[in-house]
Amino acid sequence: VKNIQAPSREDQLLDWLQGQLSGAGQQLLGDDAAVLRLEGEWAISLDSQIEGVHFPADLAPSIVARRLLAVSLSDLAAMGALPRYAFLALNSPSSFDHKEFFRAFLEACGGYQLVLGGGDLATSASLCTTLTVVGARRGRHRWLLRGGARVGDRLWVGGTLGESAAGRLLIAAGARWDGESRPELPARFSRSPEASSAAARAVIRHLAPRPQLQLGRWLAQQPSGGVLDISDGLSLDLSRLCRESGVGAQVERRRLPLPRGFRSLCDELGRQPTQLALSGGEDYVLLFSLPVDQEPPPELGCFAIGATCAARELSLRSGNRIEPLLARGWDHLAARGGAGPGNPEA
Amino acid sequence: VKNIQAPSREDQLLDWLQGQLSGAGQQLLGDDAAVLRLEGEWAISLDSQIEGVHFPADLAPSIVARRLLAVSLSDLAAMGALPRYAFLALNSPSSFDHKEFFRAFLEACGGYQLVLGGGDLATSASLCTTLTVVGARRGRHRWLLRGGARVGDRLWVGGTLGESAAGRLLIAAGARWDGESRPELPARFSRSPEASSAAARAVIRHLAPRPQLQLGRWLAQQPSGGVLDISDGLSLDLSRLCRESGVGAQVERRRLPLPRGFRSLCDELGRQPTQLALSGGEDYVLLFSLPVDQEPPPELGCFAIGATCAARELSLRSGNRIEPLLARGWDHLAARGGAGPGNPEA
């Protein structure tokens, strides 16, 4: 029992948080730093999620918490790492509901077997969160690297493309989701059942991405291949895979995996489905290469989209027509508000 | 040579950054996560520094960079850890001078023998930075913990108190510093040489704190004692040391170490020197306890300020008068703008 009262709102919240934690986490919080016993090789990554940049200003704290975790763990999935520890910087307006955030955050951590190791709380004008995650390597698994693609590999993605970007456009147009019921679509959105079902799924896909940890673990058991996660758009992230591997790539347009009802949805949004799939970003599926004699198990839901090649350039094949594939997507340093030439909204 | 052109402003900056790095850092950047070989116990901590909260909006990127590092390393100093790796989240307006930031950041990292292991860049309306630092333990050194104080220990601080808070008040009143020349003081500030020298030092102390890594290393070689760094104010952080250790403490007012010229400066600012020393915050000196038969070497510049006691309460002794010491300081969750009851500006 601590006889001296928690002296500040911060200490009171930390006391409450200690009560929510079990075992390992409880031991780690409360000093100037967490002390971890770590043997061998570890993967460390961090991601920021900022109100008004990565998510709308009125998003429920529980959704912000789960999304932050998912986006950060997508990086560990892309390394083939097992989630172990998380360190959270949470900068929020003083009206922020910390308890809603932490309840959702800790519940999601439990599902990923991730331990909250420490954090930093501050008050700021708008919500700005950063999560550092530490992942382990299992037994004989390899680390998955961007530079592992070889000429002649087949290219794969871990799921459909463009849906998250469509969700972002819908949210910018007024769609909202409370994390439980069916998303509310923008008032002017058509009531075609196919497009509105696709729209509801897109909003959820954007706000509640799922890190492909299982696929990452499978890939970590394969002897070769390059891997990264698609956060900034297929074409942009593919150009990174190719640069690091010293190869080029050709993508087949007809093989781009589009979600169900996506064409109707894109009609409504006035967007080209292929463009969203190629450069919409925030898909959070893995993009990877494998030798042609290897295929991921069907239950992992992957799609072959093309192949790597010796010529160090990116191309898009549509039937017999081959055109350069421009590396476009989400440029984190381009100016916001649609003005950035690197961003697909521009 | 990467034949495929850097596809975005972000990739171009990362290419430039790779060129600035040597050895270890170069290896770590560029994948979805850094892979580190870590054996044994490690200390991990993180801190955010936010424009308008922790520093003024027009601060030079080089000063922001060095301050972020210093504040984060102060936590490692308080653990007795040796700095090893840093992971940076840098969220900034698109006009931000990343290269100025990184030049200063990497130069300072070199001085601390710290390797930049990874990071995340994003565009945001205002500057929001988070640094995660990883520290090692040397040979037989112990980790320094808040819970290590024992009844009857002497209490120490690693330097003068209140100066950083005075610097913050001066900056709020218009003082500015470019990182090199003498700070500019607010226009209405008196020209008494003593007060204005003290003011210039206070502005620098606030903007360029120095983590007490050497003191942390010395403490880590002593068999006992509780330690933390004073970030939120002596009285608030002392209450944390006492809560974790299950002790109380008495501070002697006349022993509070005030900087040179501090009383003149406080007169100008209309503040009580003792109040700033007790609860101003951001001192970034270590607060620690040691058995009475141990003293830090004089060259470390420490001051004995009181003692721990069995009664679990904090008190302040002024001559023969003993009064309760209220744990007041910087509450990270109190409302900003002077409205927070927990903050000394209120």
Short mmCIF file of N, CA and C in Angstrom, two decimals, chain A residues 113-226:
data_model
loop_
_atom_site.label_atom_id
_atom_site.label_comp_id
_atom_site.label_asym_id
_atom_site.label_seq_id
_atom_site.Cartn_x
_atom_site.Cartn_y
_atom_site.Cartn_z
N GLN A 113 -0.65 -11.17 -27.31
CA GLN A 113 0.38 -11.59 -26.34
C GLN A 113 1.52 -10.58 -26.22
N LEU A 114 1.09 -9.33 -26.24
CA LEU A 114 2.02 -8.21 -26.20
C LEU A 114 1.92 -7.58 -24.81
N VAL A 115 3.06 -7.24 -24.22
CA VAL A 115 3.09 -6.65 -22.88
C VAL A 115 3.40 -5.15 -22.99
N LEU A 116 2.57 -4.32 -22.34
CA LEU A 116 2.86 -2.88 -22.31
C LEU A 116 4.02 -2.66 -21.34
N GLY A 117 5.15 -2.22 -21.89
CA GLY A 117 6.36 -2.12 -21.09
C GLY A 117 6.59 -0.75 -20.49
N GLY A 118 5.96 0.28 -21.05
CA GLY A 118 6.19 1.61 -20.52
C GLY A 118 5.53 2.63 -21.41
N GLY A 119 5.64 3.89 -21.01
CA GLY A 119 5.00 4.91 -21.82
C GLY A 119 5.27 6.30 -21.30
N ASP A 120 4.67 7.23 -21.99
CA ASP A 120 4.81 8.63 -21.64
C ASP A 120 3.49 9.31 -21.96
N LEU A 121 2.98 10.07 -21.01
CA LEU A 121 1.70 10.75 -21.19
C LEU A 121 1.94 12.25 -21.21
N ALA A 122 1.28 12.95 -22.11
CA ALA A 122 1.35 14.41 -22.08
C ALA A 122 0.05 14.97 -22.64
N THR A 123 -0.19 16.21 -22.31
CA THR A 123 -1.35 16.92 -22.83
C THR A 123 -0.92 17.69 -24.07
N SER A 124 -1.71 17.61 -25.14
CA SER A 124 -1.39 18.36 -26.35
C SER A 124 -2.69 18.82 -26.99
N ALA A 125 -2.58 19.75 -27.92
CA ALA A 125 -3.78 20.32 -28.52
C ALA A 125 -4.56 19.25 -29.29
N SER A 126 -3.87 18.36 -29.99
CA SER A 126 -4.57 17.30 -30.70
C SER A 126 -3.88 15.98 -30.41
N LEU A 127 -4.59 14.90 -30.70
CA LEU A 127 -4.13 13.57 -30.32
C LEU A 127 -2.96 13.14 -31.21
N CYS A 128 -1.86 12.77 -30.58
CA CYS A 128 -0.68 12.30 -31.30
C CYS A 128 -0.12 11.11 -30.54
N THR A 129 -0.15 9.95 -31.17
CA THR A 129 0.26 8.73 -30.49
C THR A 129 1.43 8.09 -31.22
N THR A 130 2.36 7.54 -30.47
CA THR A 130 3.47 6.80 -31.07
C THR A 130 3.64 5.50 -30.30
N LEU A 131 3.76 4.41 -31.04
CA LEU A 131 3.96 3.13 -30.39
C LEU A 131 5.28 2.51 -30.88
N THR A 132 6.11 2.13 -29.92
CA THR A 132 7.32 1.37 -30.23
C THR A 132 7.04 -0.08 -29.88
N VAL A 133 7.29 -0.98 -30.81
CA VAL A 133 7.04 -2.40 -30.55
C VAL A 133 8.34 -3.18 -30.68
N VAL A 134 8.47 -4.19 -29.83
CA VAL A 134 9.65 -5.04 -29.81
C VAL A 134 9.20 -6.47 -30.09
N GLY A 135 9.80 -7.08 -31.08
CA GLY A 135 9.39 -8.43 -31.48
C GLY A 135 10.55 -9.41 -31.44
N ALA A 136 10.21 -10.67 -31.18
CA ALA A 136 11.21 -11.73 -31.07
C ALA A 136 11.22 -12.58 -32.33
N ARG A 137 12.26 -13.37 -32.47
CA ARG A 137 12.34 -14.30 -33.58
C ARG A 137 12.18 -15.71 -33.03
N ARG A 138 11.35 -16.48 -33.69
CA ARG A 138 11.14 -17.84 -33.19
C ARG A 138 12.22 -18.76 -33.74
N GLY A 139 12.72 -19.61 -32.86
CA GLY A 139 13.69 -20.67 -33.16
C GLY A 139 14.50 -20.46 -34.43
N ARG A 140 14.19 -21.24 -35.46
CA ARG A 140 15.01 -21.17 -36.67
C ARG A 140 14.42 -20.25 -37.73
N HIS A 141 13.43 -19.48 -37.37
CA HIS A 141 12.85 -18.57 -38.37
C HIS A 141 13.89 -17.54 -38.78
N ARG A 142 13.71 -17.02 -40.01
CA ARG A 142 14.61 -15.94 -40.45
C ARG A 142 13.90 -14.60 -40.26
N TRP A 143 14.67 -13.51 -40.27
CA TRP A 143 14.06 -12.20 -40.35
C TRP A 143 13.65 -11.96 -41.80
N LEU A 144 12.51 -11.34 -41.97
CA LEU A 144 12.05 -11.00 -43.32
C LEU A 144 12.56 -9.61 -43.67
N LEU A 145 13.26 -9.50 -44.80
CA LEU A 145 13.85 -8.21 -45.17
C LEU A 145 13.36 -7.77 -46.54
N ARG A 146 13.42 -6.47 -46.74
CA ARG A 146 13.01 -5.93 -48.05
C ARG A 146 13.97 -6.35 -49.15
N GLY A 147 15.20 -6.57 -48.79
CA GLY A 147 16.23 -6.85 -49.79
C GLY A 147 16.31 -8.31 -50.21
N GLY A 148 15.31 -9.12 -49.86
CA GLY A 148 15.41 -10.57 -50.10
C GLY A 148 14.84 -11.05 -51.42
N ALA A 149 14.33 -10.15 -52.28
CA ALA A 149 13.74 -10.60 -53.55
C ALA A 149 14.85 -10.92 -54.55
N ARG A 150 14.64 -11.96 -55.38
CA ARG A 150 15.59 -12.34 -56.41
C ARG A 150 14.91 -12.29 -57.77
N VAL A 151 15.71 -12.08 -58.80
CA VAL A 151 15.17 -12.01 -60.16
C VAL A 151 14.42 -13.31 -60.47
N GLY A 152 13.22 -13.17 -60.99
CA GLY A 152 12.43 -14.33 -61.35
C GLY A 152 11.49 -14.82 -60.26
N ASP A 153 11.53 -14.18 -59.09
CA ASP A 153 10.56 -14.52 -58.04
C ASP A 153 9.15 -14.16 -58.50
N ARG A 154 8.18 -14.84 -57.94
CA ARG A 154 6.80 -14.41 -58.12
C ARG A 154 6.48 -13.40 -57.01
N LEU A 155 5.65 -12.39 -57.37
CA LEU A 155 5.25 -11.38 -56.39
C LEU A 155 3.86 -11.69 -55.85
N TRP A 156 3.69 -11.51 -54.56
CA TRP A 156 2.42 -11.83 -53.90
C TRP A 156 1.99 -10.67 -52.99
N VAL A 157 0.69 -10.60 -52.77
CA VAL A 157 0.17 -9.73 -51.70
C VAL A 157 -0.73 -10.57 -50.79
N GLY A 158 -0.81 -10.16 -49.53
CA GLY A 158 -1.51 -10.95 -48.52
C GLY A 158 -3.00 -10.72 -48.45
N GLY A 159 -3.56 -9.92 -49.36
CA GLY A 159 -5.00 -9.67 -49.32
C GLY A 159 -5.37 -8.65 -50.38
N THR A 160 -6.62 -8.21 -50.34
CA THR A 160 -7.09 -7.28 -51.35
C THR A 160 -6.49 -5.89 -51.14
N LEU A 161 -6.54 -5.10 -52.21
CA LEU A 161 -5.90 -3.78 -52.23
C LEU A 161 -6.93 -2.68 -52.49
N GLY A 162 -6.64 -1.50 -52.01
CA GLY A 162 -7.46 -0.32 -52.35
C GLY A 162 -8.63 -0.09 -51.41
N GLU A 163 -9.00 -1.12 -50.66
CA GLU A 163 -10.20 -1.00 -49.82
C GLU A 163 -10.00 0.04 -48.70
N SER A 164 -8.82 0.02 -48.08
CA SER A 164 -8.57 0.97 -46.99
C SER A 164 -8.60 2.41 -47.51
N ALA A 165 -8.02 2.62 -48.69
CA ALA A 165 -8.02 3.97 -49.28
C ALA A 165 -9.45 4.41 -49.57
N ALA A 166 -10.28 3.49 -50.05
CA ALA A 166 -11.69 3.84 -50.29
C ALA A 166 -12.35 4.20 -48.96
N GLY A 167 -12.02 3.46 -47.91
CA GLY A 167 -12.55 3.78 -46.58
C GLY A 167 -12.14 5.18 -46.14
N ARG A 168 -10.88 5.53 -46.42
CA ARG A 168 -10.40 6.86 -46.03
C ARG A 168 -11.18 7.94 -46.77
N LEU A 169 -11.43 7.73 -48.06
CA LEU A 169 -12.21 8.70 -48.84
C LEU A 169 -13.63 8.82 -48.29
N LEU A 170 -14.21 7.69 -47.92
CA LEU A 170 -15.57 7.72 -47.36
C LEU A 170 -15.60 8.49 -46.04
N ILE A 171 -14.58 8.28 -45.22
CA ILE A 171 -14.53 8.99 -43.93
C ILE A 171 -14.33 10.49 -44.17
N ALA A 172 -13.49 10.83 -45.14
CA ALA A 172 -13.30 12.25 -45.47
C ALA A 172 -14.61 12.87 -45.95
N ALA A 173 -15.49 12.03 -46.55
CA ALA A 173 -16.78 12.52 -47.04
C ALA A 173 -17.86 12.46 -45.96
N GLY A 174 -17.49 12.00 -44.76
CA GLY A 174 -18.47 12.04 -43.67
C GLY A 174 -18.85 10.70 -43.06
N ALA A 175 -18.33 9.59 -43.58
CA ALA A 175 -18.66 8.29 -42.98
C ALA A 175 -18.10 8.22 -41.56
N ARG A 176 -18.80 7.50 -40.68
CA ARG A 176 -18.36 7.36 -39.30
C ARG A 176 -18.59 5.93 -38.84
N TRP A 177 -17.79 5.51 -37.85
CA TRP A 177 -17.96 4.17 -37.28
C TRP A 177 -17.70 4.23 -35.80
N ASP A 178 -18.55 3.56 -35.02
CA ASP A 178 -18.37 3.58 -33.56
C ASP A 178 -17.58 2.38 -33.07
N GLY A 179 -17.16 1.52 -33.98
CA GLY A 179 -16.38 0.36 -33.57
C GLY A 179 -17.21 -0.89 -33.38
N GLU A 180 -18.53 -0.75 -33.40
CA GLU A 180 -19.39 -1.92 -33.17
C GLU A 180 -20.47 -2.07 -34.23
N SER A 181 -21.38 -1.11 -34.32
CA SER A 181 -22.48 -1.25 -35.28
C SER A 181 -21.98 -1.00 -36.71
N ARG A 182 -22.91 -1.13 -37.67
CA ARG A 182 -22.56 -0.90 -39.07
C ARG A 182 -22.18 0.57 -39.26
N PRO A 183 -21.12 0.85 -40.01
CA PRO A 183 -20.73 2.26 -40.19
C PRO A 183 -21.85 3.09 -40.80
N GLU A 184 -21.90 4.36 -40.40
CA GLU A 184 -22.80 5.32 -41.06
C GLU A 184 -22.09 5.84 -42.29
N LEU A 185 -22.81 5.82 -43.43
CA LEU A 185 -22.19 6.30 -44.67
C LEU A 185 -22.53 7.77 -44.88
N PRO A 186 -21.78 8.45 -45.75
CA PRO A 186 -22.08 9.87 -46.00
C PRO A 186 -23.52 10.03 -46.49
N ALA A 187 -24.13 11.14 -46.14
CA ALA A 187 -25.55 11.36 -46.43
C ALA A 187 -25.86 11.20 -47.92
N ARG A 188 -24.98 11.69 -48.77
CA ARG A 188 -25.29 11.69 -50.20
C ARG A 188 -24.92 10.38 -50.87
N PHE A 189 -24.49 9.38 -50.06
CA PHE A 189 -24.01 8.14 -50.66
C PHE A 189 -25.20 7.32 -51.19
N SER A 190 -25.03 6.74 -52.38
CA SER A 190 -26.09 5.97 -53.03
C SER A 190 -26.52 4.79 -52.18
N ARG A 191 -27.73 4.38 -52.35
CA ARG A 191 -28.23 3.26 -51.57
C ARG A 191 -28.20 1.95 -52.35
N SER A 192 -27.39 1.86 -53.40
CA SER A 192 -27.23 0.55 -54.05
C SER A 192 -26.67 -0.41 -53.01
N PRO A 193 -27.34 -1.55 -52.81
CA PRO A 193 -26.90 -2.45 -51.74
C PRO A 193 -25.45 -2.91 -51.93
N GLU A 194 -25.07 -3.18 -53.16
CA GLU A 194 -23.71 -3.67 -53.37
C GLU A 194 -22.68 -2.62 -52.98
N ALA A 195 -22.88 -1.37 -53.45
CA ALA A 195 -21.92 -0.31 -53.14
C ALA A 195 -21.93 0.03 -51.67
N SER A 196 -23.12 0.00 -51.05
CA SER A 196 -23.10 0.41 -49.64
C SER A 196 -22.54 -0.68 -48.75
N SER A 197 -22.73 -1.95 -49.10
CA SER A 197 -22.05 -3.00 -48.33
C SER A 197 -20.54 -2.88 -48.48
N ALA A 198 -20.11 -2.65 -49.73
CA ALA A 198 -18.67 -2.51 -49.96
C ALA A 198 -18.13 -1.29 -49.21
N ALA A 199 -18.93 -0.24 -49.15
CA ALA A 199 -18.50 0.98 -48.45
C ALA A 199 -18.37 0.72 -46.95
N ALA A 200 -19.34 0.00 -46.38
CA ALA A 200 -19.28 -0.29 -44.94
C ALA A 200 -18.02 -1.11 -44.64
N ARG A 201 -17.75 -2.10 -45.48
CA ARG A 201 -16.54 -2.91 -45.25
C ARG A 201 -15.27 -2.07 -45.39
N ALA A 202 -15.29 -1.13 -46.34
CA ALA A 202 -14.10 -0.29 -46.56
C ALA A 202 -13.81 0.60 -45.35
N VAL A 203 -14.87 1.15 -44.77
CA VAL A 203 -14.66 2.01 -43.59
C VAL A 203 -14.05 1.18 -42.45
N ILE A 204 -14.58 -0.04 -42.27
CA ILE A 204 -14.05 -0.90 -41.20
C ILE A 204 -12.62 -1.32 -41.53
N ARG A 205 -12.38 -1.67 -42.78
CA ARG A 205 -11.01 -2.07 -43.18
C ARG A 205 -10.02 -0.94 -42.90
N HIS A 206 -10.45 0.31 -43.17
CA HIS A 206 -9.55 1.43 -42.94
C HIS A 206 -9.29 1.65 -41.45
N LEU A 207 -10.34 1.56 -40.66
CA LEU A 207 -10.20 1.90 -39.24
C LEU A 207 -9.72 0.74 -38.39
N ALA A 208 -9.94 -0.48 -38.87
CA ALA A 208 -9.56 -1.65 -38.06
C ALA A 208 -8.73 -2.63 -38.88
N PRO A 209 -7.54 -2.21 -39.31
CA PRO A 209 -6.71 -3.12 -40.09
C PRO A 209 -6.24 -4.30 -39.22
N ARG A 210 -5.88 -5.40 -39.89
CA ARG A 210 -5.42 -6.58 -39.15
C ARG A 210 -4.01 -6.93 -39.57
N PRO A 211 -3.08 -6.84 -38.65
CA PRO A 211 -1.69 -7.14 -39.01
C PRO A 211 -1.56 -8.62 -39.39
N GLN A 212 -0.81 -8.91 -40.46
CA GLN A 212 -0.74 -10.28 -40.97
C GLN A 212 0.38 -11.06 -40.29
N LEU A 213 0.20 -11.24 -38.99
CA LEU A 213 1.25 -11.91 -38.20
C LEU A 213 1.39 -13.38 -38.58
N GLN A 214 0.28 -14.02 -38.89
CA GLN A 214 0.34 -15.45 -39.24
C GLN A 214 1.10 -15.64 -40.56
N LEU A 215 0.77 -14.78 -41.53
CA LEU A 215 1.49 -14.84 -42.82
C LEU A 215 2.97 -14.55 -42.62
N GLY A 216 3.28 -13.58 -41.77
CA GLY A 216 4.68 -13.26 -41.49
C GLY A 216 5.41 -14.47 -40.92
N ARG A 217 4.75 -15.18 -40.01
CA ARG A 217 5.39 -16.36 -39.41
C ARG A 217 5.63 -17.44 -40.47
N TRP A 218 4.66 -17.62 -41.38
CA TRP A 218 4.84 -18.62 -42.42
C TRP A 218 6.02 -18.23 -43.31
N LEU A 219 6.06 -16.96 -43.70
CA LEU A 219 7.15 -16.51 -44.58
C LEU A 219 8.51 -16.66 -43.89
N ALA A 220 8.54 -16.46 -42.58
CA ALA A 220 9.82 -16.54 -41.85
C ALA A 220 10.37 -17.96 -41.84
N GLN A 221 9.52 -18.94 -42.19
CA GLN A 221 9.99 -20.32 -42.26
C GLN A 221 10.45 -20.71 -43.65
N GLN A 222 10.24 -19.84 -44.64
CA GLN A 222 10.67 -20.12 -46.01
C GLN A 222 12.11 -19.65 -46.18
N PRO A 223 12.86 -20.32 -47.02
CA PRO A 223 14.29 -19.98 -47.11
C PRO A 223 14.60 -18.64 -47.75
N SER A 224 13.72 -18.11 -48.62
CA SER A 224 14.09 -16.85 -49.28
C SER A 224 12.86 -16.03 -49.64
N GLY A 225 13.12 -14.84 -50.17
CA GLY A 225 12.04 -13.94 -50.55
C GLY A 225 12.13 -12.61 -49.81
N GLY A 226 11.74 -11.53 -50.49
CA GLY A 226 11.72 -10.20 -49.88
C GLY A 226 10.32 -9.89 -49.37
#
